[in-house]
PDB file of C-alpha atoms in Angstrom:
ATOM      1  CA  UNK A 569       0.000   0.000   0.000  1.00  0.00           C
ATOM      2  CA  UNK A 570       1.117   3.498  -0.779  1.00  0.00           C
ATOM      3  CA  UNK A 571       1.408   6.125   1.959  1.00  0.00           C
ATOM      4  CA  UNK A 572      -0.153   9.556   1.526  1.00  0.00           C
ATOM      5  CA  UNK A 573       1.883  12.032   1.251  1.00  0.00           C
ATOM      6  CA  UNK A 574       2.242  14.331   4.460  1.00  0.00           C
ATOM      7  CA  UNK A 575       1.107  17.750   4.704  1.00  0.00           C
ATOM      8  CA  UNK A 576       3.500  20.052   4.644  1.00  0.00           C
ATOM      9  CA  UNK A 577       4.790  21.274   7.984  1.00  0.00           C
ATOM     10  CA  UNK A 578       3.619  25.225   9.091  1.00  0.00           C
ATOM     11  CA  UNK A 579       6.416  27.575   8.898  1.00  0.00           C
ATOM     12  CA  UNK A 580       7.589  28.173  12.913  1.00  0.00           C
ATOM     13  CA  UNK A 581       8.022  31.820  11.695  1.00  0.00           C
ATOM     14  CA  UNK A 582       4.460  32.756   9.821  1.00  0.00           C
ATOM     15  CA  UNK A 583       1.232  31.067  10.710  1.00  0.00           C
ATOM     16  CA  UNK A 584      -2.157  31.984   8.828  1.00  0.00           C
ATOM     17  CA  UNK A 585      -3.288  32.930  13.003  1.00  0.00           C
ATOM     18  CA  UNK A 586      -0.296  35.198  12.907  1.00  0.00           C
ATOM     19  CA  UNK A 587      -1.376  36.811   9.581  1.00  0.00           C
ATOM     20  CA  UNK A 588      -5.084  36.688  11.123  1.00  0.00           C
ATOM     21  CA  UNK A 589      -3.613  38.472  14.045  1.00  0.00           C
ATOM     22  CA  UNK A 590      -1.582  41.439  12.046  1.00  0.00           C
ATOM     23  CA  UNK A 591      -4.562  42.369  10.116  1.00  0.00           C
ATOM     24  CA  UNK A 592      -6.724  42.803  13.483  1.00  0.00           C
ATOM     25  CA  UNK A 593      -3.353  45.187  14.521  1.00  0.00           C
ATOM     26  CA  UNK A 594      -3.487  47.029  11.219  1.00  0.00           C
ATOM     27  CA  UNK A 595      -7.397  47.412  11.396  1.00  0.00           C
ATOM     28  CA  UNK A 596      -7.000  48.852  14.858  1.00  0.00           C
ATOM     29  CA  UNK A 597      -4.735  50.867  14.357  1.00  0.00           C
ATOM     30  CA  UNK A 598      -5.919  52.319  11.725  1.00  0.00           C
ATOM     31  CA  UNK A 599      -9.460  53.046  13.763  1.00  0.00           C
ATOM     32  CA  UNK A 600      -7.033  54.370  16.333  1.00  0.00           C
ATOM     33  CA  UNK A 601      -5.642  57.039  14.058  1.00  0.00           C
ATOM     34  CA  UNK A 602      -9.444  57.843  12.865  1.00  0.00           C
ATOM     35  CA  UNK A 603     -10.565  57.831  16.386  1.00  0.00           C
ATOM     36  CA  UNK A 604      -7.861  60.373  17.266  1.00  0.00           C
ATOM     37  CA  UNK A 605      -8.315  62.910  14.829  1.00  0.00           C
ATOM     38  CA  UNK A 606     -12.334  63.161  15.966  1.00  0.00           C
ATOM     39  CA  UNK A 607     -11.010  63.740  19.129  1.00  0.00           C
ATOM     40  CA  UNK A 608      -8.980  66.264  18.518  1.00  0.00           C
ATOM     41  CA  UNK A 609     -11.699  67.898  15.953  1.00  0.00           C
ATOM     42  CA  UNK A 610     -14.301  67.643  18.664  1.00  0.00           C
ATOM     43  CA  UNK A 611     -11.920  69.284  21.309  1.00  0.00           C
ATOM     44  CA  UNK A 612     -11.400  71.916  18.657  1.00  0.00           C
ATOM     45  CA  UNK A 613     -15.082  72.572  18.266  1.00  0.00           C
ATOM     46  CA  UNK A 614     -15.683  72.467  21.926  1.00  0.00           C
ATOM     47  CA  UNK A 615     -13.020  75.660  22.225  1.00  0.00           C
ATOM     48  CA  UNK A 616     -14.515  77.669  19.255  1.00  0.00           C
ATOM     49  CA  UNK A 617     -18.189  77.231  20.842  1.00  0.00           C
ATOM     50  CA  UNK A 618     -16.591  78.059  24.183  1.00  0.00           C
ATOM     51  CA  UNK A 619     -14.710  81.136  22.467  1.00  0.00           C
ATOM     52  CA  UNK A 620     -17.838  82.486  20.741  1.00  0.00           C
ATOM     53  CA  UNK A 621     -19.722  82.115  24.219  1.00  0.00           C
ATOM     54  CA  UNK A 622     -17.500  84.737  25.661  1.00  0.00           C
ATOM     55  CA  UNK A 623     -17.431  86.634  22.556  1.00  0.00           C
ATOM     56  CA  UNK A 624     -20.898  86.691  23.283  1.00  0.00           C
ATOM     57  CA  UNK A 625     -20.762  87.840  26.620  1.00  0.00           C
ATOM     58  CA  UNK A 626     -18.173  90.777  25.996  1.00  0.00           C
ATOM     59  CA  UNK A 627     -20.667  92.087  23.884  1.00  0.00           C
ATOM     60  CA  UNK A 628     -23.630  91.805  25.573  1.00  0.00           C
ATOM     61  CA  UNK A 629     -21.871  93.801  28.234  1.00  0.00           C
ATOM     62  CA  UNK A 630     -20.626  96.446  26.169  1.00  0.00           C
ATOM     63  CA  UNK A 631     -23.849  96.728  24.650  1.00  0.00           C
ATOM     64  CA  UNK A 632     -25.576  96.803  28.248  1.00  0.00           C
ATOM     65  CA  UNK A 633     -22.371  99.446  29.387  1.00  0.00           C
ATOM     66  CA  UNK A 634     -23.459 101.471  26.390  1.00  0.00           C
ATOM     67  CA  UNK A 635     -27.307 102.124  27.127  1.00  0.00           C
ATOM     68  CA  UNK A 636     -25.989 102.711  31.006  1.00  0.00           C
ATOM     69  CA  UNK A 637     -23.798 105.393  29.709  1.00  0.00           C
ATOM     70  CA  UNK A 638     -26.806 106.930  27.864  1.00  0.00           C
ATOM     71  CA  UNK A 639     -28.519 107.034  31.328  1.00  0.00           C
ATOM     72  CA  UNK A 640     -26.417 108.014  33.117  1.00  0.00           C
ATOM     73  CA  UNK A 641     -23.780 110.298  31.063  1.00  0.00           C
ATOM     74  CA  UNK A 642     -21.889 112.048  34.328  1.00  0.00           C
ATOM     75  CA  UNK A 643     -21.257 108.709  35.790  1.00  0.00           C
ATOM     76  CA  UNK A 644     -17.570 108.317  35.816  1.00  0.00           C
ATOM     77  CA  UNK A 645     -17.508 104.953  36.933  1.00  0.00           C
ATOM     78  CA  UNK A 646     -19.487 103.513  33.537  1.00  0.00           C
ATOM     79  CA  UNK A 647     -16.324 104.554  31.555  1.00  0.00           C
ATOM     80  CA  UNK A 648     -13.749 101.063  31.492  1.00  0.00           C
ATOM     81  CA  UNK A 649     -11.685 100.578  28.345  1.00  0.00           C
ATOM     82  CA  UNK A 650     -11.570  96.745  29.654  1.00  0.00           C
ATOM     83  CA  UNK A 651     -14.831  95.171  28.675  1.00  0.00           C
ATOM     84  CA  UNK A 652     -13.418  92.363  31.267  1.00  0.00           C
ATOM     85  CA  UNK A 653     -14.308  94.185  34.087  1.00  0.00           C
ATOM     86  CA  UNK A 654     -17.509  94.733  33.297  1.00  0.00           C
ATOM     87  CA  UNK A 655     -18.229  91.004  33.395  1.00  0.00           C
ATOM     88  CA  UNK A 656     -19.304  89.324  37.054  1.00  0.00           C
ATOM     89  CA  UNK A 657     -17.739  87.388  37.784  1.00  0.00           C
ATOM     90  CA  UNK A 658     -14.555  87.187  35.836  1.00  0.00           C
ATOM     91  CA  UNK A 659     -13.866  84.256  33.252  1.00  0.00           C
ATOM     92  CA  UNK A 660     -11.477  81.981  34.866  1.00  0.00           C
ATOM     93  CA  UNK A 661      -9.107  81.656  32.124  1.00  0.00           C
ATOM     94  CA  UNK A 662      -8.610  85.718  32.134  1.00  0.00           C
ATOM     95  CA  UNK A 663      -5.039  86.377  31.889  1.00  0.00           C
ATOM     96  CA  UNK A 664      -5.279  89.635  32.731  1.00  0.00           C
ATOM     97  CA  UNK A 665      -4.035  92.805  30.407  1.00  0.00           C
ATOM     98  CA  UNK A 666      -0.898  91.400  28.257  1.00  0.00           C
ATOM     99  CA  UNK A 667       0.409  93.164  25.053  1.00  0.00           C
ATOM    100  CA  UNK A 668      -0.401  91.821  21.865  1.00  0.00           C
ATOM    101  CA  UNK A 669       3.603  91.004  21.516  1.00  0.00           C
ATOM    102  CA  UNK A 670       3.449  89.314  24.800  1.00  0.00           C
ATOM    103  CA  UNK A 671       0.873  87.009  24.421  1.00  0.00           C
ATOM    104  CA  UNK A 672       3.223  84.145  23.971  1.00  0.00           C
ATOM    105  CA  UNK A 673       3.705  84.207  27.610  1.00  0.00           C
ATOM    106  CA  UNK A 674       0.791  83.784  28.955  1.00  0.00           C
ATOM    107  CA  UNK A 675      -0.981  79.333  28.916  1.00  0.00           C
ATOM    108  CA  UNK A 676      -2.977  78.624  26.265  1.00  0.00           C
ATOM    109  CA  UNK A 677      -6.733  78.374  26.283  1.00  0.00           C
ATOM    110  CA  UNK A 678      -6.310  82.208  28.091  1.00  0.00           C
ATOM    111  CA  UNK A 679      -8.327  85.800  27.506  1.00  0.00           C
ATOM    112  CA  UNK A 680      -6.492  88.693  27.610  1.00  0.00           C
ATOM    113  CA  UNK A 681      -6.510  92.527  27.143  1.00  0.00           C
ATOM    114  CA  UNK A 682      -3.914  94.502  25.066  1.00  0.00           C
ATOM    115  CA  UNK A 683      -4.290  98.479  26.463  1.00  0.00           C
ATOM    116  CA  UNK A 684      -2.688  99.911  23.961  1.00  0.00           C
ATOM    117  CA  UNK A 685      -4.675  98.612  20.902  1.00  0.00           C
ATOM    118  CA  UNK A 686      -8.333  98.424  23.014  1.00  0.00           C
ATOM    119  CA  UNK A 687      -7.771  94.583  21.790  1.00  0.00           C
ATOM    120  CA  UNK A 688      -9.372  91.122  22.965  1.00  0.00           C
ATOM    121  CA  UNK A 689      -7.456  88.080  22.697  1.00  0.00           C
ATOM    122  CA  UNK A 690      -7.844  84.863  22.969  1.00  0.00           C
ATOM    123  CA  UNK A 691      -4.758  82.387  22.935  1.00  0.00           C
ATOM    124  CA  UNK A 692      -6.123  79.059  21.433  1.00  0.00           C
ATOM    125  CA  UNK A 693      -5.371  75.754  22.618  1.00  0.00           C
ATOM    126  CA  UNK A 694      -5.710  74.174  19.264  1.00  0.00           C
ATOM    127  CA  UNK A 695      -4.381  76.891  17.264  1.00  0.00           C
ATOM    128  CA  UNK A 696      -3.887  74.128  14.430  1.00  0.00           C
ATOM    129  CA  UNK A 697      -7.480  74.486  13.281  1.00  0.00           C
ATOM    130  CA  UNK A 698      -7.165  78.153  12.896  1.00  0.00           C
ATOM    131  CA  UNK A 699      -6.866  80.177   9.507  1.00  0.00           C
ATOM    132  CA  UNK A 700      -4.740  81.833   8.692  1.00  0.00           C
ATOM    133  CA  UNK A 701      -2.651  80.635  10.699  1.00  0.00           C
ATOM    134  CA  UNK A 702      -1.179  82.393  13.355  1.00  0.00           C
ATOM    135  CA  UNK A 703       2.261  82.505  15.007  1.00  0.00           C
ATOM    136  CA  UNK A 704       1.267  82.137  18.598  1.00  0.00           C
ATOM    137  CA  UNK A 705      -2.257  81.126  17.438  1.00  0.00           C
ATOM    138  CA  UNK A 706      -4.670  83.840  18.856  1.00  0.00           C
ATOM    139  CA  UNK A 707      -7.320  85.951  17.588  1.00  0.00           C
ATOM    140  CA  UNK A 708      -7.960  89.262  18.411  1.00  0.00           C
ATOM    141  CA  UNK A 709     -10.495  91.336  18.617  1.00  0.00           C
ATOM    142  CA  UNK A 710     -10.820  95.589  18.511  1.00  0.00           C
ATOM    143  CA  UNK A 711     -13.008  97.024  21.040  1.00  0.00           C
ATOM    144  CA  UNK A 712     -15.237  99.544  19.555  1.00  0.00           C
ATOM    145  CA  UNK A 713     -17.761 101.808  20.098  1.00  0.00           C
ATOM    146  CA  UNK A 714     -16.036 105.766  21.078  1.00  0.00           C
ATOM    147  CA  UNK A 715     -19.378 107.304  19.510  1.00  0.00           C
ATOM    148  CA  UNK A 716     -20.949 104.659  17.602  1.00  0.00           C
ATOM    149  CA  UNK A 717     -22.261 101.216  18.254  1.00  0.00           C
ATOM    150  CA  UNK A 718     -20.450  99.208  20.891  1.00  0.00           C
ATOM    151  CA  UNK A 719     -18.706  95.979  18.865  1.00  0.00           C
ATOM    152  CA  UNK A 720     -15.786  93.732  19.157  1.00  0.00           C
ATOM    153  CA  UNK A 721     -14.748  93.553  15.377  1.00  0.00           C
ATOM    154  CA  UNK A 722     -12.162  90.879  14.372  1.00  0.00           C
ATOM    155  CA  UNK A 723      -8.633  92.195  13.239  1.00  0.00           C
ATOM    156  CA  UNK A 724      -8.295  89.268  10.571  1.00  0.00           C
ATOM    157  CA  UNK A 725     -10.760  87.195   8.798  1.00  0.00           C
ATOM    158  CA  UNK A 726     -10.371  84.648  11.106  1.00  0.00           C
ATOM    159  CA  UNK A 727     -11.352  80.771   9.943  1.00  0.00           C
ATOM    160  CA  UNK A 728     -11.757  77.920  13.223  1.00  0.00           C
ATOM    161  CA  UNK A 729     -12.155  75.067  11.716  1.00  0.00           C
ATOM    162  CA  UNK A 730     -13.218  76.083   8.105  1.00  0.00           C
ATOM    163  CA  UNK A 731     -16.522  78.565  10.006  1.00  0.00           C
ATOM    164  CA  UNK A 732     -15.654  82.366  10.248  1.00  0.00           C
ATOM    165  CA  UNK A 733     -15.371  83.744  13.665  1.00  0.00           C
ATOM    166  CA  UNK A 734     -17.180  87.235  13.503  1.00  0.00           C
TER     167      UNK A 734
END
């Protein structure tokens, strides 16, 4: 009788479970890199709906500062060049009132107030989904209003992930 011949032995180095294996790896990794990009996309949005909030709020206030002012026009006291002192309380993440050259020194994810330009700024902490891109990724923002309407107009035409920021 003739023998069968035998099957040929698996390779000690490569196994079809090994290749089964590496293509699970591959697979998750690659969900891994998706998955991380949403993140940090969903972060992003999170800051620019947080940065428009206060946005908000600054000028609300000014607005409100501005029909007090028309009250009361003697009242000294109405008069701040800092529309972050007329908030209550103040934001937690107010820096305070830094130059617009020195605003590399404060953390990001920070407010602050530039005196000499009557400027808001905002120091990002994803400054990667900003356009055009800036080199110590803030955005800044004139206060106005001397006679006219009270505003906070942008200085550039500022794009957070691909939406203007007015």
């Amino acid at each position: 009788m003739a023998r069968a011949p035998a099957p040929p032995l698996p390779s000690p180095l490569w196994s079809r479970r090994l290749t089964e294996w590496c293509l699970v790896a591959l697979i998750l990794l690659g969900l891994g890199f998706a998955f991380e990009r949403e993140i940090r996309s969903l972060q992003a949005q999170g800051e620019r709906v947080f940065a428009l909030s206060t946005l908000a709020s600054l000028r609300t206030t000014l607005v409100l500062n501005r029909l007090a002012r028309q009250v009361r026009p003697n009242d000294r006291d109405l008069v701040v060049k800092n529309p972050f002192l007329l908030l209550e309380p103040l934001p937690s993440n107010y820096a305070g009132e830094v130059p617009m050259r020195d605003v590399h020194r404060v953390p990001p994810g920070s407010w602050v107030f530039d005196p000499d330009c009557l400027c808001v700024g905002y120091r990002l902490l994803y400054p990667e989904w900003l356009e055009p891109a800036q080199d110590v990724g803030a955005i800044w923002y004139r206060v106005g209003g001397g006679a006219g309407p009270a505003s906070l107009s942008p200085l550039a035409d500022y794009r957070w992930l691909g939406t203007h920021l007015n």
